[in-house]
Amino acid sequence: MKLLLLVSLLGCLATVFAVPSVVRWCVRSEKEQQKCLALAASNTVFSCVLRDNTLDCIIAIQAGEADAITLDGGDIYTAGLNNYNLQPIIAEDYGTTSETCYYAVAVVKKGSGFKFSELRGKRSCHTGLGKSAGWNIPIGTLVSMGLIQWEGMEDTSLETVVSNFFSASCAPGAVRNTKLCQLCKSDCSKSHREPYYDYAGAFQCLKEDAGDVAFVKHLTVPASEKSSYELLCKDDTRAPIDNYQSCHLAKVPAHAVVTRKDPQLADFIWTSLSSIQNFDLFSSEAYAPSKNLMFKDSTERLVRVPANTDSFLYLGAEYISIIHSLTKEPSTTRTPNVIKWCAVGHQETAKCDSWVISSASEDGNADLECVRGNTVEECLKKIMQKEADAVAVDGGQVYTAGKCGLVPVMAEQYDETQCNTPEAAASYYAVAVVKSTSDVTWDTLQNKSSCHTGVGRTAGWNIPMGQIYKQTGNCDFSTFFSSGCAPGSDPNSSFCAKCAGSGKAVEVESKCKASAVEQYYGYAGAFRCLVEGAGDVAFIKHTTVGENSDGNGPAWAAGLRSEDFKLICPGSPENSVPISQYKDCNLAKVPAHAVVTRPESRNTVVSFLTEQQMKFGMDSADDGFKLFVSQDAKNLLFKDSTKCFHEIPAGTRYDQFLGSEYMDAMKSLRMCGTTAPDLEKSCSFHSCQQKN
């Protein structure tokens, strides 16, 4: 019996992890199936699975009955929900007009005479309920502008409000026998069985005078018919069809292929699509009058989406916010005026918990909650998703946060004399430190072992590696240094070889983690890596040695003298100088660490931290909790060398905060594609999401 069970179990595992041999494409209409079968006939690696609608396809893929389908933004959001847990892996690219984004527009017949603000009472044509250009964007825009008055699901359904706003509509996917299906030509289904479904269908609805306005994408109107139509602009003007760049409702992420979260399957789907020959994926001409079968006809090529990009990162915070504003469920309740601080790892969470306890009022309520993330990137994502509100990060992470739409709002100040000078820019020096007995110079660094604060960190990675890249032009830094510890690196890389982990045998997985659980993480950690002989050079900030020597610092630093270490200088006749000469011997002067948050949360976070530093800052009378003191490790939540916070002026973008010199260094380093974290790659993938 046991043997039979084992054989059965191994058979199941073999099925789960088997290399796929066929991509089963899910289709939603007879015409789409015809195109898919033609593809399968010419490329036997494909097969076709027919389902009634998009949701049935999503369910089929989740259940392993199909493998892939191309969806628009609204459906990508649905597919990414926990119920289905699918992810986008390949994006449509529409060429120079919009790349991996497209414009949602409102199209009307020329001379029809009404403005965008006069849409009430008109007849509307939608691509489909819950679709991006046809529903989410136009309805979200009308609600946000106050043209549609809606108090939320507690009051009445959004569909009811929209049906009362327009005199009649065709919104495929809506409840049949309602005003939202009144203009439809067939069954009002969210499939090609309904002639007015999708972009071409919504335009046909307008063309045949069934509706007064069609909500579609910017490439929908055929070139031969553009002269008969116009765009409605949000400022109540009209514009020619080709003026979509200045007259649109929103610019949104392109349609994408979604599948289960399986890297092997994703690779197979990409390889299979890339190898197609003698078949035009992006044409539905043979199946007229149907259009946009399997892929949009306006697609010029397919682009691989960065690894680990889920539906939230693909769509972006702004688009997700629009969807949330239109969902049927009431918004998630949260205590007003409570800041959710993101702590990285166990030790930071413990300090954050102490902060909560200390800040609680007599009735036990506090203005602070702690949210734990395993890495800084995870914390940034939680802030984007409104699961957290703020975290303090270094310059390299400010860069990533900025690419993801977050803003720096408070900077750490390390010079106490500048705390009363709000306009003083907080900064520090990135330095390279070696032991005073070492003969290592900047010119002899190659093939030495290195200690870094962490991958993507300013002083510990971006600045030194940027300089090394300028010297060598080689992105493979493992060929420059023989080994080292750069927390956050691939566990199998040479940059994890010298890491120490937690020091506990039961926590083997902690080695090379980008959090305080790794003993060699951060400034103090990189310095400890040098002290304990794991590396020949440490890339840290100018105050780190003094903070961990001459009687300062934790137990491992006991007995260390600052004079036992020196700085090495790039491009200087002086090969090395004392630690105290950091102003003359450094890699760069860089901006201080900063607190980042969502733009709309800026004022709340600034007010909160201003109040908290009065209670728990360096000058507070309280002998208990201190914001800038870490008991069990160094630099938890904030740098221990911080003397106060400086408010960053409202409206300051991340690139303005970092400065042109730092931005140039980052752009140079990003020439090496491997240096950007997955989160940054995901946030920077779409041109419509990039902030700079």
XYZ file of C-alpha atoms in Angstrom:
692
model
C 0.000 0.000 0.000
C 2.805 2.415 0.985
C 4.603 1.625 -2.263
C 1.468 2.356 -4.273
C 1.010 5.666 -2.445
C 4.644 6.604 -3.116
C 4.333 5.749 -6.813
C 1.107 7.778 -6.997
C 2.738 10.748 -5.236
C 5.773 10.669 -7.517
C 3.432 10.521 -10.507
C 1.594 13.624 -9.295
C 4.858 15.474 -8.718
C 6.065 14.516 -12.188
C 2.842 15.917 -13.631
C 3.148 19.184 -11.681
C 6.782 19.799 -12.598
C 6.732 18.295 -16.102
C 8.209 20.432 -18.865
C 5.226 21.664 -20.929
C 5.102 20.514 -24.552
C 2.076 22.483 -25.790
C 0.774 25.994 -25.064
C -2.996 25.715 -24.600
C -4.412 29.086 -25.641
C -7.805 30.050 -24.277
C -10.214 31.590 -26.810
C -13.658 33.154 -26.299
C -15.482 32.981 -29.635
C -15.792 30.835 -32.741
C -13.852 33.388 -34.813
C -11.041 33.487 -32.249
C -10.988 29.696 -32.218
C -10.692 29.667 -36.017
C -7.594 31.894 -35.814
C -6.148 29.804 -32.977
C -6.694 26.543 -34.889
C -4.945 28.064 -37.903
C -2.024 28.962 -35.639
C -1.977 25.433 -34.186
C -1.995 23.935 -37.689
C 1.137 25.863 -38.645
C 2.809 25.691 -35.234
C 2.065 22.399 -33.480
C 3.331 23.699 -30.148
C -0.045 25.486 -29.761
C -3.506 24.087 -29.086
C -6.818 25.814 -28.414
C -9.256 25.750 -25.490
C -12.684 27.342 -26.050
C -14.541 28.988 -23.188
C -17.617 31.237 -23.144
C -15.976 34.380 -21.761
C -12.880 35.948 -20.234
C -13.627 34.912 -16.658
C -14.118 31.291 -17.700
C -10.709 31.455 -19.421
C -9.097 32.872 -16.273
C -10.627 30.036 -14.247
C -9.452 27.451 -16.807
C -5.870 28.739 -16.669
C -5.909 28.794 -12.871
C -7.187 25.190 -12.866
C -4.501 24.026 -15.316
C -7.005 23.354 -18.112
C -5.465 26.097 -20.302
C -2.190 28.034 -20.180
C -2.484 31.534 -21.607
C -4.681 34.349 -22.814
C -4.176 38.022 -23.700
C -6.119 40.378 -21.424
C -6.685 44.097 -21.022
C -5.888 45.969 -17.800
C -9.218 45.445 -16.071
C -9.109 41.716 -16.706
C -5.411 41.542 -15.750
C -6.480 42.982 -12.390
C -9.154 40.287 -12.006
C -6.720 37.530 -13.048
C -4.237 38.704 -10.415
C -6.678 38.439 -7.506
C -5.963 35.784 -4.886
C -8.789 33.616 -6.252
C -6.882 33.106 -9.518
C -3.285 34.274 -8.819
C -2.271 34.674 -12.466
C 0.473 37.055 -13.605
C 1.301 39.030 -16.768
C 4.395 37.718 -18.554
C 4.360 39.264 -22.050
C 3.120 42.699 -23.141
C 1.853 43.936 -26.471
C 3.965 46.742 -27.955
C 2.128 49.231 -30.187
C 5.228 50.857 -31.642
C 6.394 54.447 -31.421
C 2.853 55.753 -30.865
C 2.686 54.328 -27.365
C 5.064 51.360 -26.930
C 3.722 49.152 -24.117
C 0.957 51.598 -23.240
C -2.051 52.993 -25.044
C -4.356 55.972 -24.733
C -7.959 55.649 -23.566
C -10.051 58.100 -25.601
C -13.658 59.223 -26.075
C -14.596 59.204 -29.782
C -17.587 61.072 -31.234
C -18.858 61.927 -34.707
C -17.603 65.231 -36.064
C -20.170 67.963 -35.697
C -22.225 66.202 -33.021
C -21.867 69.337 -30.940
C -21.597 68.289 -27.279
C -18.671 68.505 -24.832
C -17.190 65.996 -22.371
C -18.995 67.716 -19.487
C -22.264 67.300 -21.417
C -22.230 63.487 -21.666
C -25.191 63.093 -19.290
C -28.202 61.806 -21.216
C -26.125 60.694 -24.213
C -25.953 57.120 -25.551
C -22.664 55.353 -24.768
C -20.714 52.508 -26.393
C -18.265 50.590 -24.157
C -15.757 47.863 -25.069
C -16.932 45.830 -22.079
C -17.803 46.066 -18.406
C -14.616 46.305 -16.344
C -12.319 46.813 -19.345
C -9.736 49.599 -19.283
C -10.444 52.032 -22.125
C -14.109 51.103 -22.357
C -15.168 51.252 -18.700
C -12.627 51.723 -15.894
C -10.959 54.828 -17.313
C -14.007 56.744 -18.659
C -16.278 55.924 -15.715
C -13.464 56.568 -13.227
C -12.811 59.912 -14.935
C -16.486 60.896 -14.838
C -16.695 59.974 -11.135
C -13.461 61.773 -10.205
C -14.582 64.928 -12.058
C -17.925 64.868 -10.238
C -19.914 64.459 -13.452
C -21.201 61.131 -12.139
C -22.240 61.430 -8.489
C -21.573 58.172 -6.642
C -21.194 57.658 -2.906
C -20.130 54.032 -3.106
C -21.734 50.613 -2.994
C -23.309 51.313 0.370
C -25.525 53.801 -1.501
C -26.216 52.097 -4.832
C -24.350 50.029 -7.409
C -22.032 51.732 -9.879
C -23.827 50.051 -12.786
C -27.119 51.592 -11.640
C -25.563 55.054 -11.364
C -23.974 54.775 -14.835
C -27.238 53.543 -16.401
C -28.973 56.583 -14.915
C -26.244 58.901 -16.239
C -26.447 57.761 -19.883
C -29.820 57.466 -21.595
C -28.864 54.033 -22.995
C -25.666 52.018 -23.421
C -23.968 48.915 -24.709
C -21.567 47.677 -22.053
C -20.947 43.996 -22.846
C -20.830 41.947 -19.672
C -23.527 43.977 -17.911
C -26.785 42.436 -16.722
C -29.037 41.731 -19.688
C -32.397 43.500 -20.008
C -30.957 46.635 -18.345
C -30.177 50.044 -19.852
C -26.477 49.080 -19.980
C -27.339 46.400 -22.549
C -30.094 48.314 -24.349
C -27.962 49.346 -27.336
C -26.226 45.997 -27.817
C -26.849 44.094 -31.027
C -26.891 40.511 -29.720
C -26.576 38.917 -26.248
C -24.535 41.710 -24.520
C -21.955 39.084 -23.563
C -18.351 39.991 -22.906
C -17.254 38.008 -25.947
C -17.118 38.311 -29.717
C -20.628 36.853 -29.922
C -21.709 40.431 -29.197
C -20.952 42.511 -32.338
C -20.472 45.665 -30.234
C -17.898 44.010 -27.928
C -14.265 45.168 -27.712
C -12.699 48.185 -29.473
C -13.942 47.502 -32.997
C -17.390 46.653 -31.639
C -17.700 49.836 -29.555
C -16.628 51.882 -32.582
C -19.155 50.032 -34.755
C -21.814 50.923 -32.162
C -20.951 54.606 -32.716
C -20.588 54.260 -36.482
C -24.044 52.711 -36.835
C -25.625 55.525 -34.791
C -26.543 53.205 -31.949
C -24.548 55.458 -29.611
C -23.277 59.043 -29.393
C -19.848 58.325 -27.880
C -17.475 55.337 -27.963
C -14.892 54.763 -25.258
C -12.012 52.999 -27.011
C -8.217 53.082 -27.477
C -6.421 55.643 -29.607
C -5.714 53.297 -32.547
C -9.313 52.075 -32.977
C -10.639 54.415 -35.700
C -9.501 53.202 -39.161
C -7.264 55.645 -41.025
C -9.789 55.958 -43.867
C -12.503 57.130 -41.458
C -10.580 59.475 -39.143
C -11.807 62.619 -40.886
C -15.398 61.846 -39.831
C -14.663 61.561 -36.118
C -13.207 63.618 -33.252
C -11.935 63.148 -29.699
C -13.643 64.637 -26.650
C -11.059 66.264 -24.370
C -11.467 66.574 -20.604
C -11.108 70.364 -20.885
C -14.319 70.449 -22.961
C -12.548 70.993 -26.288
C -12.483 68.628 -29.258
C -9.473 67.408 -31.214
C -8.660 65.401 -34.375
C -8.350 61.636 -33.880
C -4.552 61.778 -34.278
C -4.187 64.312 -31.440
C -4.625 61.604 -28.793
C -1.343 62.511 -27.060
C -2.818 65.824 -25.914
C -6.492 64.802 -25.811
C -7.096 61.561 -23.915
C -8.645 60.303 -20.698
C -5.571 58.366 -19.535
C -2.502 56.517 -20.733
C -2.676 52.930 -19.530
C -0.585 49.730 -19.668
C -0.883 47.564 -22.757
C -2.744 44.282 -22.972
C -0.658 41.363 -21.736
C -0.446 37.593 -21.867
C -1.226 36.095 -18.459
C -0.539 32.638 -17.085
C 0.010 30.809 -13.803
C 2.945 31.826 -11.596
C 5.337 29.252 -13.024
C 8.687 30.545 -14.386
C 9.185 27.398 -16.482
C 5.778 27.776 -18.109
C 6.370 31.502 -18.679
C 9.673 30.750 -20.435
C 7.999 28.113 -22.593
C 5.155 30.439 -23.646
C 7.651 33.204 -24.521
C 9.882 30.827 -26.497
C 6.897 29.376 -28.328
C 5.508 32.783 -29.334
C 8.977 34.016 -30.344
C 9.512 31.047 -32.652
C 6.307 31.480 -34.688
C 6.919 31.646 -38.433
C 4.594 31.945 -41.427
C 1.709 33.192 -39.299
C 0.645 36.761 -38.535
C -0.343 36.847 -34.867
C -1.404 40.483 -35.117
C -3.891 40.302 -37.974
C -7.556 39.303 -37.875
C -8.207 40.267 -41.505
C -9.012 36.687 -42.529
C -11.780 36.549 -39.953
C -13.601 39.811 -40.771
C -15.619 41.509 -39.508
C -14.061 40.310 -36.225
C -10.969 42.174 -35.042
C -8.352 41.887 -32.298
C -8.493 38.091 -32.129
C -5.993 36.599 -29.628
C -3.951 39.818 -29.839
C -4.754 43.431 -30.737
C -4.393 44.030 -34.465
C -2.428 47.212 -33.681
C 0.319 45.203 -31.942
C 3.710 45.477 -33.618
C 5.667 43.084 -31.440
C 5.644 41.325 -28.073
C 7.876 42.306 -25.143
C 8.867 40.138 -22.178
C 7.664 41.555 -18.862
C 10.353 41.726 -16.109
C 10.503 38.716 -13.798
C 8.385 38.749 -10.618
C 5.994 41.372 -12.004
C 2.527 40.742 -10.624
C -0.688 42.376 -11.832
C -0.331 45.277 -9.371
C 3.178 46.204 -10.544
C 2.228 45.754 -14.189
C -0.822 48.003 -14.000
C 0.738 50.569 -11.650
C -0.584 52.280 -8.541
C -2.539 54.956 -10.431
C -4.500 52.448 -12.495
C -5.094 50.186 -9.476
C -6.403 53.215 -7.602
C -8.939 53.815 -10.401
C -10.101 50.196 -10.216
C -10.428 50.338 -6.432
C -12.559 53.451 -6.743
C -14.941 51.525 -8.992
C -15.063 48.146 -7.228
C -18.267 46.858 -5.750
C -16.717 46.172 -2.357
C -16.497 49.018 0.205
C -12.957 50.334 0.612
C -10.826 48.636 3.244
C -11.395 50.236 6.604
C -8.388 51.678 8.406
C -7.974 53.843 11.420
C -7.705 57.487 10.318
C -4.463 59.385 11.061
C -2.568 56.182 11.934
C 0.797 55.809 10.184
C 1.768 52.277 9.170
C 5.570 52.096 9.369
C 7.310 49.362 7.393
C 10.090 47.590 9.304
C 12.590 45.322 7.527
C 13.156 42.042 9.339
C 12.731 40.903 12.939
C 15.042 43.366 14.693
C 13.538 46.441 13.053
C 10.060 45.142 13.828
C 11.018 44.747 17.492
C 12.224 48.373 17.622
C 9.082 49.508 15.799
C 6.934 47.675 18.361
C 8.776 49.521 21.144
C 8.047 52.764 19.299
C 4.327 51.925 19.218
C 4.273 51.149 22.948
C 6.140 54.358 23.802
C 3.922 56.533 21.605
C 0.635 55.122 22.933
C -1.587 57.536 24.814
C -3.061 56.850 28.232
C -6.061 55.115 26.683
C -3.705 52.740 24.871
C -4.228 54.179 21.388
C -1.232 55.046 19.207
C -0.760 56.973 15.952
C 1.554 54.230 14.710
C 1.289 50.649 13.496
C 4.128 48.386 12.401
C 4.102 46.400 9.164
C 6.885 43.922 8.523
C 8.634 43.419 5.188
C 11.469 40.997 4.463
C 13.349 43.509 2.288
C 13.281 47.230 1.534
C 11.831 46.469 -1.898
C 8.997 44.549 -0.245
C 8.348 47.555 2.000
C 8.250 49.886 -1.006
C 5.708 47.627 -2.668
C 3.594 47.559 0.508
C 3.592 51.370 0.531
C 2.533 51.438 -3.119
C -0.309 49.027 -2.284
C -1.320 51.114 0.774
C -0.533 48.225 3.117
C 2.092 50.520 4.690
C 2.744 54.257 4.604
C 6.433 55.029 5.083
C 9.970 53.698 5.439
C 13.426 55.313 5.676
C 15.773 54.285 2.860
C 19.136 55.205 1.405
C 19.702 57.097 -1.840
C 19.765 54.064 -4.116
C 16.461 52.957 -2.672
C 15.067 56.499 -3.018
C 15.889 56.110 -6.722
C 13.937 52.840 -6.926
C 11.080 54.296 -4.863
C 10.930 57.305 -7.187
C 10.716 55.065 -10.242
C 7.707 53.457 -8.542
C 5.946 56.790 -7.962
C 6.869 57.374 -4.306
C 8.362 60.644 -3.038
C 11.002 61.590 -0.425
C 9.476 63.711 2.353
C 11.908 63.826 5.308
C 15.708 63.534 5.240
C 18.019 62.425 8.014
C 20.442 65.118 9.180
C 23.784 63.916 10.583
C 25.217 67.326 11.545
C 23.668 68.566 14.788
C 24.731 72.152 14.052
C 22.477 72.102 10.970
C 19.307 70.948 12.746
C 18.088 74.523 13.144
C 18.838 75.355 9.508
C 15.946 73.869 7.524
C 17.421 74.790 4.151
C 20.685 72.932 4.853
C 20.915 69.890 2.580
C 21.583 66.725 4.564
C 24.360 64.596 3.088
C 27.283 62.288 3.847
C 30.437 60.971 2.191
C 30.836 57.546 0.621
C 34.295 56.188 1.441
C 36.482 53.108 0.886
C 38.115 51.847 4.105
C 40.980 49.395 4.583
C 43.043 48.377 7.595
C 45.958 50.690 8.326
C 48.391 47.790 7.825
C 46.989 47.008 4.363
C 48.887 47.809 1.176
C 45.635 47.874 -0.853
C 45.078 51.057 -2.875
C 42.281 52.040 -5.256
C 44.523 51.056 -8.174
C 45.147 47.570 -6.732
C 41.551 46.727 -5.765
C 41.079 44.191 -8.544
C 40.987 40.566 -7.371
C 40.607 41.654 -3.741
C 37.699 40.690 -1.482
C 35.082 43.389 -0.844
C 32.540 44.274 1.861
C 29.370 46.115 0.795
C 26.463 47.505 2.802
C 24.080 45.856 0.311
C 23.289 45.623 -3.387
C 21.698 48.840 -4.615
C 22.778 50.842 -1.567
C 24.456 54.191 -2.127
C 27.813 54.138 -0.311
C 28.114 50.376 -0.358
C 27.286 49.615 -3.977
C 26.043 52.310 -6.370
C 28.894 54.786 -5.902
C 31.883 52.380 -5.812
C 30.514 50.052 -8.504
C 29.598 53.047 -10.656
C 33.208 54.205 -10.503
C 34.515 50.725 -11.217
C 32.168 50.399 -14.203
C 33.461 53.705 -15.591
C 37.010 52.316 -15.317
C 36.375 48.862 -16.764
C 33.166 49.105 -18.793
C 32.418 45.604 -17.498
C 29.053 44.925 -15.856
C 30.179 41.631 -14.349
C 31.647 42.898 -11.082
C 32.400 39.329 -9.980
C 35.314 39.420 -12.431
C 36.714 42.484 -10.646
C 36.488 41.357 -7.026
C 37.509 37.798 -6.182
C 34.764 37.417 -3.562
C 32.954 39.415 -0.942
C 29.736 40.102 0.912
C 27.088 42.224 -0.779
C 23.787 41.374 0.966
C 20.944 41.002 -1.485
C 23.103 39.262 -4.096
C 22.248 35.909 -5.636
C 22.982 33.365 -2.857
C 25.170 31.385 -5.271
C 27.272 34.387 -6.348
C 30.783 35.236 -5.184
C 29.287 38.320 -3.511
C 27.653 36.063 -0.933
C 30.690 33.874 -0.330
C 32.043 35.951 2.562
C 28.736 36.823 4.259
C 28.244 35.641 7.832
C 24.490 35.182 8.150
C 22.893 35.504 11.569
C 25.666 33.581 13.311
C 23.107 30.966 14.367
C 23.267 27.480 12.892
C 19.469 27.226 12.803
C 19.147 30.282 10.552
C 21.193 29.177 7.556
C 18.811 30.964 5.170
C 19.787 34.312 6.729
C 23.154 34.359 4.954
C 23.444 37.248 2.471
C 19.922 38.533 3.242
C 19.461 42.274 2.695
C 18.324 42.903 6.273
C 19.746 43.156 9.778
C 19.519 39.359 10.150
C 22.773 39.243 8.095
C 25.614 40.358 10.398
C 27.486 41.992 7.526
C 24.493 44.034 6.271
C 24.447 47.835 6.389
C 27.238 50.248 7.288
C 28.244 48.624 10.568
C 27.917 45.192 8.981
C 30.207 46.016 6.049
C 32.744 47.474 8.488
C 32.508 44.312 10.627
C 33.152 42.265 7.466
C 36.443 44.166 7.096
C 37.307 43.957 10.817
C 36.808 40.185 10.927
C 38.934 39.619 7.814
C 36.171 38.577 5.431
C 37.138 41.393 3.066
C 40.076 43.616 2.140
C 38.017 46.803 1.690
C 34.713 48.102 3.052
C 32.523 50.576 1.191
C 30.711 52.567 3.873
C 29.860 56.121 5.004
C 32.403 58.462 6.552
C 31.025 58.223 10.105
C 30.898 54.415 10.305
C 34.419 53.807 11.642
C 34.033 56.383 14.417
C 30.663 54.941 15.381
C 32.213 51.492 15.843
C 35.615 52.171 17.439
C 37.308 54.061 20.281
C 34.819 52.698 22.799
C 31.753 53.116 20.566
C 29.602 50.413 19.036
C 28.478 46.879 19.939
C 30.457 44.027 21.503
C 32.221 42.957 18.295
C 33.709 46.484 18.009
C 35.187 46.458 21.555
C 38.904 47.258 21.473
C 38.880 48.710 17.946
C 40.763 51.972 17.406
C 39.881 54.338 14.579
C 43.579 54.848 13.874
C 43.799 51.169 12.862
C 41.893 52.024 9.666
C 42.459 54.361 6.743
C 40.785 55.632 3.580
C 41.922 54.841 0.044
C 41.432 57.551 -2.581
C 40.594 57.058 -6.277
C 42.480 59.306 -8.700
C 44.699 60.818 -6.024
C 48.490 60.849 -5.620
C 47.841 60.039 -1.964
C 47.136 56.310 -1.939
C 45.655 56.462 1.552
C 44.915 58.975 4.297
C 43.613 58.904 7.897
C 39.906 58.349 8.483
C 39.476 61.980 9.535
C 40.354 63.279 6.044
C 37.132 62.056 4.407
C 36.397 65.468 2.858
C 39.542 65.180 0.737
C 39.419 61.408 0.199
C 36.016 60.055 -0.701
C 34.134 58.432 -3.544
C 31.329 61.005 -3.556
C 29.261 63.333 -1.412
C 25.773 61.881 -1.506
C 22.292 62.801 -0.236
C 21.202 61.565 3.169
C 18.781 58.743 3.769
C 15.173 59.804 3.417
C 11.679 58.738 4.393
C 9.540 57.912 1.351
C 5.777 57.662 1.021
C 2.966 58.048 -1.511
C 2.500 61.619 -2.805
C -0.953 61.957 -1.248
C 0.406 60.902 2.173
C 3.231 63.451 2.259
C 1.746 65.997 4.669
C 0.461 63.348 7.077
C 3.868 61.636 7.305
C 5.727 64.956 7.719
C 3.399 66.051 10.551
C 3.719 62.663 12.243
C 7.542 62.587 12.148
C 7.828 66.230 13.238
C 5.797 65.385 16.326
C 7.632 62.109 16.948
C 11.117 63.631 16.879
C 9.989 66.150 19.489
C 8.967 63.205 21.686
C 11.738 60.719 20.935
C 14.513 62.635 19.128
C 17.992 63.472 20.434
C 16.721 66.445 22.457
C 13.722 64.732 24.017
C 13.531 64.537 27.804
C 12.263 60.962 27.670
C 14.922 58.515 28.892
C 13.166 55.560 27.294
C 12.659 54.955 23.597
C 14.839 56.942 21.170
C 14.204 57.158 17.442
C 17.908 57.303 16.571
C 19.234 54.694 19.019
C 19.305 50.950 18.290
C 19.736 48.589 21.220
C 20.436 45.154 19.743
C 21.882 46.105 16.349
C 22.936 49.175 14.395
C 20.833 51.558 12.321
C 17.399 50.056 12.907
C 14.574 52.045 11.229
C 16.868 55.108 11.059
C 20.640 55.678 11.051
C 21.999 55.901 14.588
C 24.058 58.893 13.473
C 20.885 60.881 12.739
C 20.524 64.050 14.833
C 17.187 65.254 13.449
C 14.873 65.195 10.442
C 14.816 67.862 7.761
C 11.568 68.358 5.877
C 12.005 68.041 2.131
C 10.029 70.823 0.370
C 6.641 69.758 -0.988
C 6.720 68.892 -4.678
C 10.349 67.730 -4.621
C 10.789 64.793 -6.998
C 13.169 61.966 -6.217
C 15.591 63.064 -8.957
C 15.691 66.616 -7.565
C 16.405 65.276 -4.078
C 19.201 62.994 -5.295
C 20.798 65.691 -7.454
C 22.217 65.595 -10.965
C 25.575 64.057 -9.944
C 23.912 61.135 -8.194
C 21.371 60.692 -10.991
C 24.211 60.581 -13.538
C 25.943 57.908 -11.459
C 22.731 55.859 -11.270
C 22.029 56.170 -14.983
C 25.590 55.050 -15.694
C 25.267 52.073 -13.340
C 21.884 51.167 -14.826
C 23.661 50.592 -18.125
C 24.264 47.261 -16.418
C 20.722 45.892 -16.490
C 21.486 43.391 -13.740
C 22.069 46.160 -11.181
C 18.415 47.228 -10.986
C 16.210 45.361 -8.486
C 13.208 43.479 -9.870
C 10.836 46.041 -8.351
C 12.490 48.903 -10.216
C 12.457 46.958 -13.479
C 8.736 46.316 -13.054
C 7.987 49.956 -12.211
C 10.057 51.225 -15.157
C 8.751 48.747 -17.714
C 5.971 50.939 -19.126
C 6.613 54.373 -20.587
C 3.266 55.448 -19.088
C 4.492 54.595 -15.584
C 7.932 56.196 -15.699
C 8.176 59.359 -13.626
C 11.568 60.412 -14.986
